[in-house]
CSV table of N, CA and C in Angstrom, one decimal:
chain,number,residue,atom,x,y,z
H,1,VAL,N,-3.0,-6.1,-53.5
H,1,VAL,CA,-3.3,-5.0,-54.0
H,1,VAL,C,-3.4,-4.0,-52.7
H,2,LEU,N,-2.8,-2.8,-52.8
H,2,LEU,CA,-2.9,-1.8,-52.0
H,2,LEU,C,-3.8,-0.8,-52.1
H,3,THR,N,-4.7,-0.4,-51.1
H,3,THR,CA,-5.8,0.6,-51.4
H,3,THR,C,-6.0,1.4,-50.0
H,4,ALA,N,-7.1,2.3,-50.1
H,4,ALA,CA,-7.3,2.7,-48.7
H,4,ALA,C,-8.4,2.1,-47.9
H,5,ALA,N,-8.2,2.1,-46.5
H,5,ALA,CA,-9.0,1.4,-45.8
H,5,ALA,C,-10.5,2.0,-45.8
H,6,HIS,N,-10.5,3.3,-46.0
H,6,HIS,CA,-11.9,3.7,-46.0
H,6,HIS,C,-12.7,3.2,-47.3
H,7,CYS,N,-12.1,2.7,-48.2
H,7,CYS,CA,-12.8,2.2,-49.4
H,7,CYS,C,-13.3,0.8,-49.2
H,8,MET,N,-12.8,0.1,-48.2
H,8,MET,CA,-13.1,-1.3,-47.8
H,8,MET,C,-13.7,-1.2,-46.3
H,9,VAL,N,-15.0,-1.4,-46.2
H,9,VAL,CA,-15.3,-1.1,-44.9
H,9,VAL,C,-16.5,-2.5,-44.6
H,10,GLU,N,-16.3,-3.0,-43.5
H,10,GLU,CA,-17.0,-4.2,-43.1
H,10,GLU,C,-17.3,-5.2,-44.2
H,11,ALA,N,-16.2,-5.5,-44.9
H,11,ALA,CA,-16.3,-6.5,-46.0
H,11,ALA,C,-17.1,-6.1,-47.2
H,12,ASP,N,-17.3,-4.9,-47.4
H,12,ASP,CA,-17.9,-4.3,-48.5
H,12,ASP,C,-16.7,-3.5,-49.1
H,13,ALA,N,-17.2,-3.1,-50.5
H,13,ALA,CA,-16.2,-2.2,-51.1
H,13,ALA,C,-17.0,-1.1,-51.9
H,14,VAL,N,-16.3,0.1,-51.8
H,14,VAL,CA,-17.1,1.0,-52.4
H,14,VAL,C,-16.4,1.1,-54.0
H,15,VAL,N,-17.4,0.8,-54.8
H,15,VAL,CA,-17.1,0.7,-56.2
H,15,VAL,C,-17.9,1.9,-57.1
H,16,GLY,N,-17.2,1.9,-58.3
H,16,GLY,CA,-18.0,3.1,-59.0
H,16,GLY,C,-18.7,2.3,-60.3
H,17,SER,N,-19.7,3.0,-60.8
H,17,SER,CA,-20.4,2.8,-61.9
H,17,SER,C,-20.9,4.1,-62.6
H,18,THR,N,-21.2,3.9,-63.8
H,18,THR,CA,-21.7,5.4,-64.4
H,18,THR,C,-22.7,5.9,-63.7
H,19,LYS,N,-23.4,5.2,-62.8
H,19,LYS,CA,-24.4,5.8,-62.0
H,19,LYS,C,-24.0,6.5,-60.6
H,20,GLY,N,-22.6,6.1,-60.2
H,20,GLY,CA,-22.2,6.9,-59.2
H,20,GLY,C,-21.5,5.7,-58.3
H,21,PHE,N,-21.2,6.0,-57.0
H,21,PHE,CA,-20.5,5.2,-56.3
H,21,PHE,C,-21.5,4.4,-55.4
H,22,PHE,N,-21.2,3.1,-54.9
H,22,PHE,CA,-22.3,2.4,-54.0
H,22,PHE,C,-21.4,1.1,-53.3
H,23,ARG,N,-21.9,0.5,-52.4
H,23,ARG,CA,-21.3,-0.5,-51.6
H,23,ARG,C,-21.6,-1.6,-52.2
H,24,ALA,N,-20.6,-2.7,-52.4
H,24,ALA,CA,-20.9,-4.0,-53.0
H,24,ALA,C,-20.3,-5.1,-52.1
H,25,PRO,N,-21.0,-6.1,-52.1
H,25,PRO,CA,-20.6,-7.2,-51.2
H,25,PRO,C,-19.2,-7.6,-51.9
H,26,LEU,N,-18.1,-8.1,-50.8
H,26,LEU,CA,-16.9,-8.4,-51.4
H,26,LEU,C,-16.9,-9.4,-52.5
H,27,SER,N,-17.9,-10.5,-52.4
H,27,SER,CA,-18.0,-11.5,-53.3
H,27,SER,C,-18.2,-11.0,-54.8
H,28,GLU,N,-18.6,-9.6,-54.9
H,28,GLU,CA,-18.9,-9.2,-56.3
H,28,GLU,C,-17.8,-8.2,-56.7
H,29,VAL,N,-16.7,-8.0,-55.8
H,29,VAL,CA,-15.6,-7.1,-56.4
H,29,VAL,C,-14.5,-7.8,-57.2
H,30,GLN,N,-14.1,-7.4,-58.1
H,30,GLN,CA,-13.1,-7.8,-59.0
H,30,GLN,C,-12.0,-6.8,-59.4
H,31,VAL,N,-10.7,-7.1,-59.6
H,31,VAL,CA,-9.7,-6.3,-59.9
H,31,VAL,C,-9.3,-6.6,-61.2
H,32,ALA,N,-9.3,-5.5,-62.2
H,32,ALA,CA,-8.6,-5.9,-63.5
H,32,ALA,C,-7.1,-5.5,-63.3
H,33,VAL,N,-6.2,-6.3,-63.7
H,33,VAL,CA,-4.8,-6.0,-63.6
H,33,VAL,C,-4.2,-5.9,-64.9
H,34,GLY,N,-3.3,-4.9,-65.2
H,34,GLY,CA,-2.6,-4.9,-66.4
H,34,GLY,C,-2.4,-3.4,-66.7
H,35,SER,N,-2.1,-3.1,-68.1
H,35,SER,CA,-1.9,-1.8,-68.6
H,35,SER,C,-3.2,-1.1,-68.8
H,36,ILE,N,-3.2,0.1,-68.5
H,36,ILE,CA,-4.5,1.0,-68.5
H,36,ILE,C,-5.0,1.0,-70.0
H,37,LEU,N,-4.2,0.6,-70.9
H,37,LEU,CA,-4.4,0.6,-72.4
H,37,LEU,C,-4.8,-0.8,-72.9
H,38,ASN,N,-4.8,-1.7,-72.1
H,38,ASN,CA,-5.2,-3.1,-72.2
H,38,ASN,C,-6.6,-3.5,-71.8
H,39,THR,N,-7.6,-3.3,-72.9
H,39,THR,CA,-9.0,-3.7,-72.5
H,39,THR,C,-9.3,-5.0,-72.3
H,40,THR,N,-8.4,-5.9,-72.5
H,40,THR,CA,-8.7,-7.4,-72.5
H,40,THR,C,-8.2,-7.9,-71.2
H,41,ALA,N,-8.0,-7.1,-70.2
H,41,ALA,CA,-7.5,-7.7,-68.8
H,41,ALA,C,-8.6,-8.4,-68.2
H,42,SER,N,-8.2,-9.8,-67.7
H,42,SER,CA,-9.0,-10.5,-67.1
H,42,SER,C,-9.3,-10.1,-65.6
H,43,PRO,N,-10.7,-10.1,-65.2
H,43,PRO,CA,-10.8,-9.5,-63.7
H,43,PRO,C,-10.4,-10.7,-62.9
H,44,ILE,N,-9.8,-10.4,-61.5
H,44,ILE,CA,-9.6,-11.3,-60.7
H,44,ILE,C,-10.3,-10.9,-59.3
H,45,GLY,N,-11.0,-12.0,-58.8
H,45,GLY,CA,-11.8,-11.7,-57.5
H,45,GLY,C,-11.0,-11.6,-56.5
H,46,VAL,N,-11.7,-10.9,-55.4
H,46,VAL,CA,-10.8,-10.7,-54.0
H,46,VAL,C,-11.3,-11.7,-53.0
H,47,LYS,N,-10.3,-12.4,-52.4
H,47,LYS,CA,-10.5,-13.5,-51.5
H,47,LYS,C,-10.7,-12.8,-50.1
H,48,ARG,N,-10.0,-11.8,-49.7
H,48,ARG,CA,-10.2,-11.2,-48.4
H,48,ARG,C,-9.8,-9.8,-48.2
H,49,VAL,N,-10.1,-8.9,-47.4
H,49,VAL,CA,-9.3,-7.6,-47.1
H,49,VAL,C,-8.7,-7.7,-45.9
H,50,VAL,N,-7.6,-7.0,-45.9
H,50,VAL,CA,-6.8,-6.9,-44.6
H,50,VAL,C,-6.7,-5.4,-44.4
H,51,ILE,N,-7.4,-4.8,-43.3
H,51,ILE,CA,-7.4,-3.5,-43.0
H,51,ILE,C,-6.3,-3.3,-41.8
H,52,SER,N,-5.7,-2.2,-41.9
H,52,SER,CA,-4.7,-1.9,-40.9
H,52,SER,C,-5.4,-1.9,-39.4
H,53,PRO,N,-4.8,-2.6,-38.6
H,53,PRO,CA,-5.3,-2.6,-37.2
H,53,PRO,C,-5.3,-1.2,-36.6
H,54,LEU,N,-4.6,-0.3,-37.0
H,54,LEU,CA,-4.3,1.0,-36.6
H,54,LEU,C,-5.2,2.0,-37.4
H,55,TYR,N,-6.0,1.7,-38.2
H,55,TYR,CA,-6.9,2.6,-38.9
H,55,TYR,C,-7.9,3.3,-37.9
H,56,ASP,N,-7.8,4.5,-38.2
H,56,ASP,CA,-8.9,5.3,-37.2
H,56,ASP,C,-9.6,6.1,-38.2
H,57,PRO,N,-10.9,5.8,-38.6
H,57,PRO,CA,-11.7,6.6,-39.4
H,57,PRO,C,-12.0,7.9,-38.8
H,58,LYS,N,-12.0,8.1,-37.5
H,58,LYS,CA,-12.3,9.5,-37.0
H,58,LYS,C,-11.4,10.5,-37.3
H,59,ASN,N,-10.0,10.0,-37.4
H,59,ASN,CA,-8.9,10.9,-37.6
H,59,ASN,C,-8.2,10.7,-38.9
H,60,ASN,N,-8.8,9.7,-39.6
H,60,ASN,CA,-8.3,9.6,-41.0
H,60,ASN,C,-6.8,9.3,-41.0
H,61,THR,N,-6.3,8.3,-39.9
H,61,THR,CA,-5.0,7.9,-39.9
H,61,THR,C,-4.8,6.3,-40.1
H,62,HIS,N,-3.7,6.0,-40.7
H,62,HIS,CA,-3.4,4.6,-40.9
H,62,HIS,C,-4.6,4.2,-42.0
H,63,ASP,N,-4.8,4.8,-43.0
H,63,ASP,CA,-6.1,4.5,-43.8
H,63,ASP,C,-5.4,3.7,-45.0
H,64,ILE,N,-5.1,2.3,-44.6
H,64,ILE,CA,-4.5,1.6,-45.7
H,64,ILE,C,-5.2,0.2,-45.6
H,65,ALA,N,-5.2,-0.4,-46.6
H,65,ALA,CA,-5.7,-2.0,-46.8
H,65,ALA,C,-5.2,-2.6,-47.7
H,66,LEU,N,-5.1,-3.8,-47.5
H,66,LEU,CA,-4.5,-5.0,-48.6
H,66,LEU,C,-5.7,-5.8,-49.1
H,67,LEU,N,-5.6,-6.1,-50.4
H,67,LEU,CA,-6.6,-7.0,-50.8
H,67,LEU,C,-5.9,-8.2,-51.3
H,68,GLU,N,-6.3,-9.4,-50.8
H,68,GLU,CA,-5.7,-10.6,-51.2
H,68,GLU,C,-6.6,-11.2,-52.2
H,69,LEU,N,-6.1,-11.4,-53.5
H,69,LEU,CA,-6.6,-11.8,-54.6
H,69,LEU,C,-6.9,-13.3,-54.6
H,70,ASN,N,-8.0,-13.8,-55.5
H,70,ASN,CA,-8.3,-15.3,-55.5
H,70,ASN,C,-7.3,-16.0,-56.2
H,71,SER,N,-6.4,-15.3,-57.0
H,71,SER,CA,-5.4,-16.1,-57.8
H,71,SER,C,-4.0,-15.3,-57.8
H,72,ALA,N,-2.9,-16.1,-58.0
H,72,ALA,CA,-1.6,-15.2,-57.8
H,72,ALA,C,-1.6,-14.3,-59.3
H,73,LEU,N,-0.8,-13.3,-59.1
H,73,LEU,CA,-0.6,-12.4,-60.4
H,73,LEU,C,0.6,-13.1,-61.0
H,74,THR,N,0.6,-12.9,-62.2
H,74,THR,CA,1.7,-13.1,-63.2
H,74,THR,C,2.4,-12.0,-63.5
H,75,PHE,N,3.6,-11.6,-63.1
H,75,PHE,CA,4.4,-10.4,-63.3
H,75,PHE,C,5.0,-10.5,-64.8
H,76,ASN,N,4.8,-9.3,-65.5
H,76,ASN,CA,5.3,-9.1,-66.8
H,76,ASN,C,5.4,-7.6,-67.0
H,77,ASN,N,5.7,-7.2,-68.4
H,77,ASN,CA,5.7,-5.6,-68.6
H,77,ASN,C,4.7,-4.7,-67.9
H,78,SER,N,3.4,-5.2,-68.0
H,78,SER,CA,2.3,-4.4,-67.5
H,78,SER,C,2.0,-4.6,-66.1
H,79,VAL,N,2.5,-5.8,-65.5
H,79,VAL,CA,2.1,-6.0,-64.1
H,79,VAL,C,3.4,-6.3,-63.4
H,80,LYS,N,3.7,-5.3,-62.3
H,80,LYS,CA,5.0,-5.3,-61.6
H,80,LYS,C,4.6,-4.9,-60.1
H,81,PRO,N,5.3,-5.3,-59.4
H,81,PRO,CA,5.1,-5.0,-57.8
H,81,PRO,C,5.5,-3.7,-57.6
H,82,ALA,N,4.7,-3.1,-56.7
H,82,ALA,CA,5.1,-1.5,-56.4
H,82,ALA,C,6.6,-1.5,-55.7
H,83,LEU,N,7.3,-0.4,-56.1
H,83,LEU,CA,8.4,-0.3,-55.4
H,83,LEU,C,8.3,0.9,-54.2
H,84,ILE,N,8.8,0.5,-53.1
H,84,ILE,CA,8.7,1.2,-51.8
H,84,ILE,C,10.2,2.0,-51.7
H,85,THR,N,10.1,3.3,-51.6
H,85,THR,CA,11.3,3.8,-51.3
H,85,THR,C,11.6,4.5,-49.8
H,86,SER,N,12.8,4.7,-49.5
H,86,SER,CA,13.0,5.3,-48.2
H,86,SER,C,13.5,6.6,-48.5
H,87,ALA,N,13.5,7.1,-49.8
H,87,ALA,CA,14.1,8.5,-50.0
H,87,ALA,C,13.2,9.4,-49.4
H,88,ARG,N,13.9,10.5,-49.1
H,88,ARG,CA,12.8,11.6,-48.6
H,88,ARG,C,12.0,12.3,-49.7
H,89,ILE,N,10.7,12.8,-49.6
H,89,ILE,CA,10.1,13.1,-50.5
H,89,ILE,C,10.3,14.5,-50.8
H,90,GLY,N,10.2,15.5,-50.0
H,90,GLY,CA,10.3,17.0,-50.1
H,90,GLY,C,9.4,17.7,-51.1
H,91,ALA,N,9.6,18.9,-51.3
H,91,ALA,CA,8.8,19.7,-52.3
H,91,ALA,C,9.2,19.7,-53.6
H,92,GLY,N,8.5,19.8,-54.6
H,92,GLY,CA,8.7,20.0,-56.1
H,92,GLY,C,9.1,18.6,-56.8
H,93,LYS,N,8.4,17.6,-56.2
H,93,LYS,CA,8.6,16.2,-56.9
H,93,LYS,C,7.3,16.1,-57.6
H,94,SER,N,7.6,15.4,-58.9
H,94,SER,CA,6.6,15.2,-59.9
H,94,SER,C,6.0,13.9,-59.6
H,95,CYS,N,4.6,13.7,-59.5
H,95,CYS,CA,4.1,12.6,-59.4
H,95,CYS,C,2.9,12.4,-60.2
H,96,VAL,N,2.2,11.1,-60.4
H,96,VAL,CA,1.0,11.0,-61.1
H,96,VAL,C,-0.1,10.2,-60.3
H,97,ALA,N,-1.4,10.8,-60.1
H,97,ALA,CA,-2.3,10.2,-59.5
H,97,ALA,C,-3.3,9.6,-60.6
H,98,LEU,N,-3.7,8.2,-60.2
H,98,LEU,CA,-4.5,7.7,-61.1
H,98,LEU,C,-5.8,7.5,-60.4
H,99,GLY,N,-7.0,7.5,-61.1
H,99,GLY,CA,-8.3,7.1,-60.5
H,99,GLY,C,-9.6,7.2,-61.4
H,100,TRP,N,-10.7,6.5,-60.9
H,100,TRP,CA,-11.8,6.3,-61.6
H,100,TRP,C,-12.9,7.3,-61.0
H,101,GLY,N,-12.6,8.2,-60.3
H,101,GLY,CA,-13.4,9.2,-59.7
H,101,GLY,C,-14.2,10.1,-60.6
H,102,TYR,N,-14.9,10.9,-60.0
H,102,TYR,CA,-15.9,11.8,-60.6
H,102,TYR,C,-15.2,12.7,-61.7
H,103,THR,N,-15.8,13.1,-62.7
H,103,THR,CA,-15.0,14.1,-63.4
H,103,THR,C,-15.7,15.4,-63.3
H,104,GLU,N,-15.3,16.4,-64.1
H,104,GLU,CA,-15.9,17.7,-64.0
H,104,GLU,C,-17.4,17.9,-64.3
H,105,ASN,N,-17.8,16.7,-65.0
H,105,ASN,CA,-19.3,16.8,-65.2
H,105,ASN,C,-20.1,16.2,-64.0
H,106,ARG,N,-19.4,15.7,-63.0
H,106,ARG,CA,-19.9,15.1,-62.1
H,106,ARG,C,-20.6,13.5,-62.4
H,107,THR,N,-19.8,13.0,-63.2
H,107,THR,CA,-20.2,11.6,-63.7
H,107,THR,C,-18.9,10.8,-63.2
H,108,VAL,N,-19.1,9.3,-63.0
H,108,VAL,CA,-18.0,8.6,-62.9
H,108,VAL,C,-17.5,8.0,-64.2
H,109,SER,N,-16.1,8.3,-64.2
H,109,SER,CA,-15.6,8.1,-65.5
H,109,SER,C,-15.4,6.5,-65.8
H,110,ASN,N,-15.6,6.2,-67.1
H,110,ASN,CA,-15.6,4.7,-67.4
H,110,ASN,C,-14.2,4.5,-68.0
H,111,VAL,N,-13.2,5.5,-68.1
H,111,VAL,CA,-11.8,5.4,-68.3
H,111,VAL,C,-11.0,5.8,-67.4
H,112,LEU,N,-9.9,5.0,-67.1
H,112,LEU,CA,-9.0,5.5,-66.0
H,112,LEU,C,-8.4,6.9,-66.2
H,113,GLN,N,-8.6,7.8,-65.2
H,113,GLN,CA,-8.0,9.1,-65.5
H,113,GLN,C,-6.7,9.3,-64.9
H,114,GLN,N,-5.8,10.2,-65.4
H,114,GLN,CA,-4.5,10.3,-64.6
H,114,GLN,C,-4.4,11.9,-64.6
H,115,VAL,N,-3.6,12.2,-63.6
H,115,VAL,CA,-3.2,13.8,-63.5
H,115,VAL,C,-1.8,13.9,-63.1
H,116,GLN,N,-0.9,14.9,-63.6
H,116,GLN,CA,0.4,15.1,-63.1
H,116,GLN,C,0.2,16.2,-61.9
H,117,LEU,N,0.9,15.7,-60.8
H,117,LEU,CA,0.8,16.7,-59.6
H,117,LEU,C,2.3,17.0,-59.2
H,118,GLU,N,2.4,17.9,-58.4
H,118,GLU,CA,3.8,18.2,-57.8
H,118,GLU,C,3.7,18.4,-56.4
H,119,THR,N,4.5,17.7,-55.5
H,119,THR,CA,4.5,17.7,-54.0
H,119,THR,C,4.8,19.4,-53.8
H,120,ALA,N,4.0,19.7,-52.7
H,120,ALA,CA,4.1,21.2,-52.3
H,120,ALA,C,5.0,21.4,-51.2
H,121,LYS,N,5.3,22.8,-51.0
H,121,LYS,CA,6.2,23.1,-49.9
H,121,LYS,C,5.4,23.0,-48.5
H,122,ASN,N,6.3,22.6,-47.5
H,122,ASN,CA,5.4,22.4,-46.3
H,122,ASN,C,4.6,23.6,-45.6
H,123,ASP,N,5.1,24.9,-45.9
H,123,ASP,CA,4.2,26.0,-45.5
H,123,ASP,C,2.8,26.0,-46.3
H,124,GLN,N,2.7,25.5,-47.5
H,124,GLN,CA,1.4,25.4,-48.2
H,124,GLN,C,0.6,24.5,-47.7
H,125,CYS,N,1.2,23.2,-47.2
H,125,CYS,CA,0.4,22.1,-46.7
H,125,CYS,C,0.0,22.3,-45.2
H,126,SER,N,0.7,23.2,-44.5
H,126,SER,CA,0.3,23.3,-43.0
H,126,SER,C,-0.8,24.2,-42.9
H,127,THR,N,-1.1,25.1,-44.0
H,127,THR,CA,-2.2,25.9,-44.2
H,127,THR,C,-3.5,25.1,-44.2
H,128,GLY,N,-3.5,24.1,-45.1
H,128,GLY,CA,-4.7,23.3,-45.4
H,128,GLY,C,-4.7,22.1,-44.5
H,129,TYR,N,-3.9,21.7,-43.8
H,129,TYR,CA,-3.6,20.5,-42.9
H,129,TYR,C,-3.1,20.8,-41.5
H,130,PRO,N,-4.1,21.3,-40.6
H,130,PRO,CA,-3.5,21.7,-39.3
H,130,PRO,C,-2.8,20.4,-38.8
H,131,GLY,N,-1.7,20.7,-38.1
H,131,GLY,CA,-0.9,19.6,-37.5
H,131,GLY,C,-0.1,19.1,-38.4
H,132,TRP,N,0.4,19.4,-39.6
H,132,TRP,CA,1.1,18.9,-40.8
H,132,TRP,C,2.4,18.6,-40.2
H,133,ALA,N,3.0,17.5,-40.4
H,133,ALA,CA,4.1,16.7,-40.1
H,133,ALA,C,5.2,16.8,-41.0
H,134,GLY,N,4.8,17.5,-42.1
H,134,GLY,CA,6.0,17.5,-43.2
H,134,GLY,C,5.8,16.4,-44.4
H,135,GLN,N,6.4,16.5,-45.5
H,135,GLN,CA,6.3,15.5,-46.4
H,135,GLN,C,6.9,14.2,-46.0
H,136,ASP,N,7.6,14.1,-45.1
H,136,ASP,CA,8.2,12.8,-44.8
H,136,ASP,C,7.5,12.1,-43.6
H,137,GLY,N,6.2,12.8,-43.4
H,137,GLY,CA,5.4,12.2,-42.3
H,137,GLY,C,4.3,11.1,-42.9
H,138,ASP,N,3.2,11.0,-42.4
H,138,ASP,CA,2.2,10.2,-42.9
H,138,ASP,C,1.4,10.4,-44.1
H,139,LEU,N,1.5,11.6,-44.6
H,139,LEU,CA,0.9,12.0,-45.7
H,139,LEU,C,1.8,12.5,-46.8
H,140,ILE,N,1.3,12.7,-47.9
H,140,ILE,CA,1.9,13.4,-49.0
H,140,ILE,C,1.0,14.5,-49.6
H,141,CYS,N,1.6,15.7,-49.6
H,141,CYS,CA,0.7,17.0,-49.9
H,141,CYS,C,1.2,17.4,-51.3
H,142,THR,N,0.3,17.5,-52.2
H,142,THR,CA,0.6,18.1,-53.5
H,142,THR,C,0.0,19.6,-53.6
H,143,GLY,N,0.6,20.5,-54.5
H,143,GLY,CA,0.4,21.8,-54.6
H,143,GLY,C,-0.8,22.1,-55.4
H,144,ASN,N,-1.5,23.2,-55.2
H,144,ASN,CA,-2.6,23.7,-55.9
H,144,ASN,C,-2.6,24.1,-57.2
H,145,THR,N,-2.4,23.4,-58.0
H,145,THR,CA,-2.4,24.0,-59.5
H,145,THR,C,-3.8,23.9,-60.1
H,146,PRO,N,-4.2,25.2,-60.5
H,146,PRO,CA,-5.7,25.4,-60.9
H,146,PRO,C,-6.1,24.3,-62.2
H,147,GLY,N,-7.2,23.6,-61.7
H,147,GLY,CA,-7.8,22.8,-62.9
H,147,GLY,C,-7.0,21.4,-62.8
H,148,ARG,N,-6.2,21.0,-61.9
H,148,ARG,CA,-5.4,19.9,-61.7
H,148,ARG,C,-5.4,19.2,-60.3
H,149,ASP,N,-6.1,18.2,-60.1
H,149,ASP,CA,-6.4,17.4,-58.9
H,149,ASP,C,-6.9,16.2,-59.0
H,150,THR,N,-7.0,15.5,-57.8
H,150,THR,CA,-7.7,14.2,-57.7
H,150,THR,C,-9.3,14.7,-57.4
H,151,CYS,N,-10.2,13.8,-57.7
H,151,CYS,CA,-11.5,13.9,-57.6
H,151,CYS,C,-12.2,12.8,-56.5
H,152,TYR,N,-13.5,13.2,-56.3
H,152,TYR,CA,-14.2,12.4,-55.3
H,152,TYR,C,-14.2,11.1,-55.9
H,153,GLY,N,-13.9,10.1,-55.3
H,153,GLY,CA,-13.8,8.5,-55.9
H,153,GLY,C,-12.6,8.1,-56.2
H,154,ASP,N,-11.4,9.0,-56.1
H,154,ASP,CA,-10.2,8.6,-56.5
H,154,ASP,C,-9.4,8.0,-55.5
H,155,SER,N,-10.1,8.0,-54.1
H,155,SER,CA,-9.4,7.4,-53.1
H,155,SER,C,-9.1,6.0,-53.3
H,156,GLY,N,-8.0,5.7,-52.6
H,156,GLY,CA,-7.4,4.2,-52.8
H,156,GLY,C,-6.7,3.9,-54.0
H,157,GLY,N,-6.5,4.9,-54.9
H,157,GLY,CA,-5.8,4.8,-56.3
H,157,GLY,C,-4.4,5.1,-55.9
H,158,PRO,N,-3.7,4.6,-56.9
H,158,PRO,CA,-2.1,5.0,-56.8
H,158,PRO,C,-1.8,6.5,-57.0
H,159,LEU,N,-0.5,6.8,-56.3
H,159,LEU,CA,0.1,8.1,-56.6
H,159,LEU,C,1.5,7.7,-56.8
């Protein structure tokens, strides 16, 4: 499972509950796999976390980690490997972000949230990110659509 390194620190994980986010020992972390509509997904434990050796928390670069699960996944219509593209991203591309982060009520959602976003133009991104290297660099920048964004706690989720 691919996630953000800053969510997995010193063999702990940042997990969410209805009371907010907290650190939990890796032995207590489980991953539910399947459709977001499937409420009967069986949780799978995490065997180990592999954080990029290039991860730099001060500069927030190479913020990537892999979770090795306790058991192998069975691929089906709801569980598929992620596809990696070498295509250029550019501006105006539609994408969906998923997460369990805080809602507008400042509570952690118990339902997986999703938001439709669009990649922004480079001049928009360079205003908010000094040193912006473009959509084909290390980051993907989405535009400012009022009322549509990811929230605190969505880190490590898919885009």
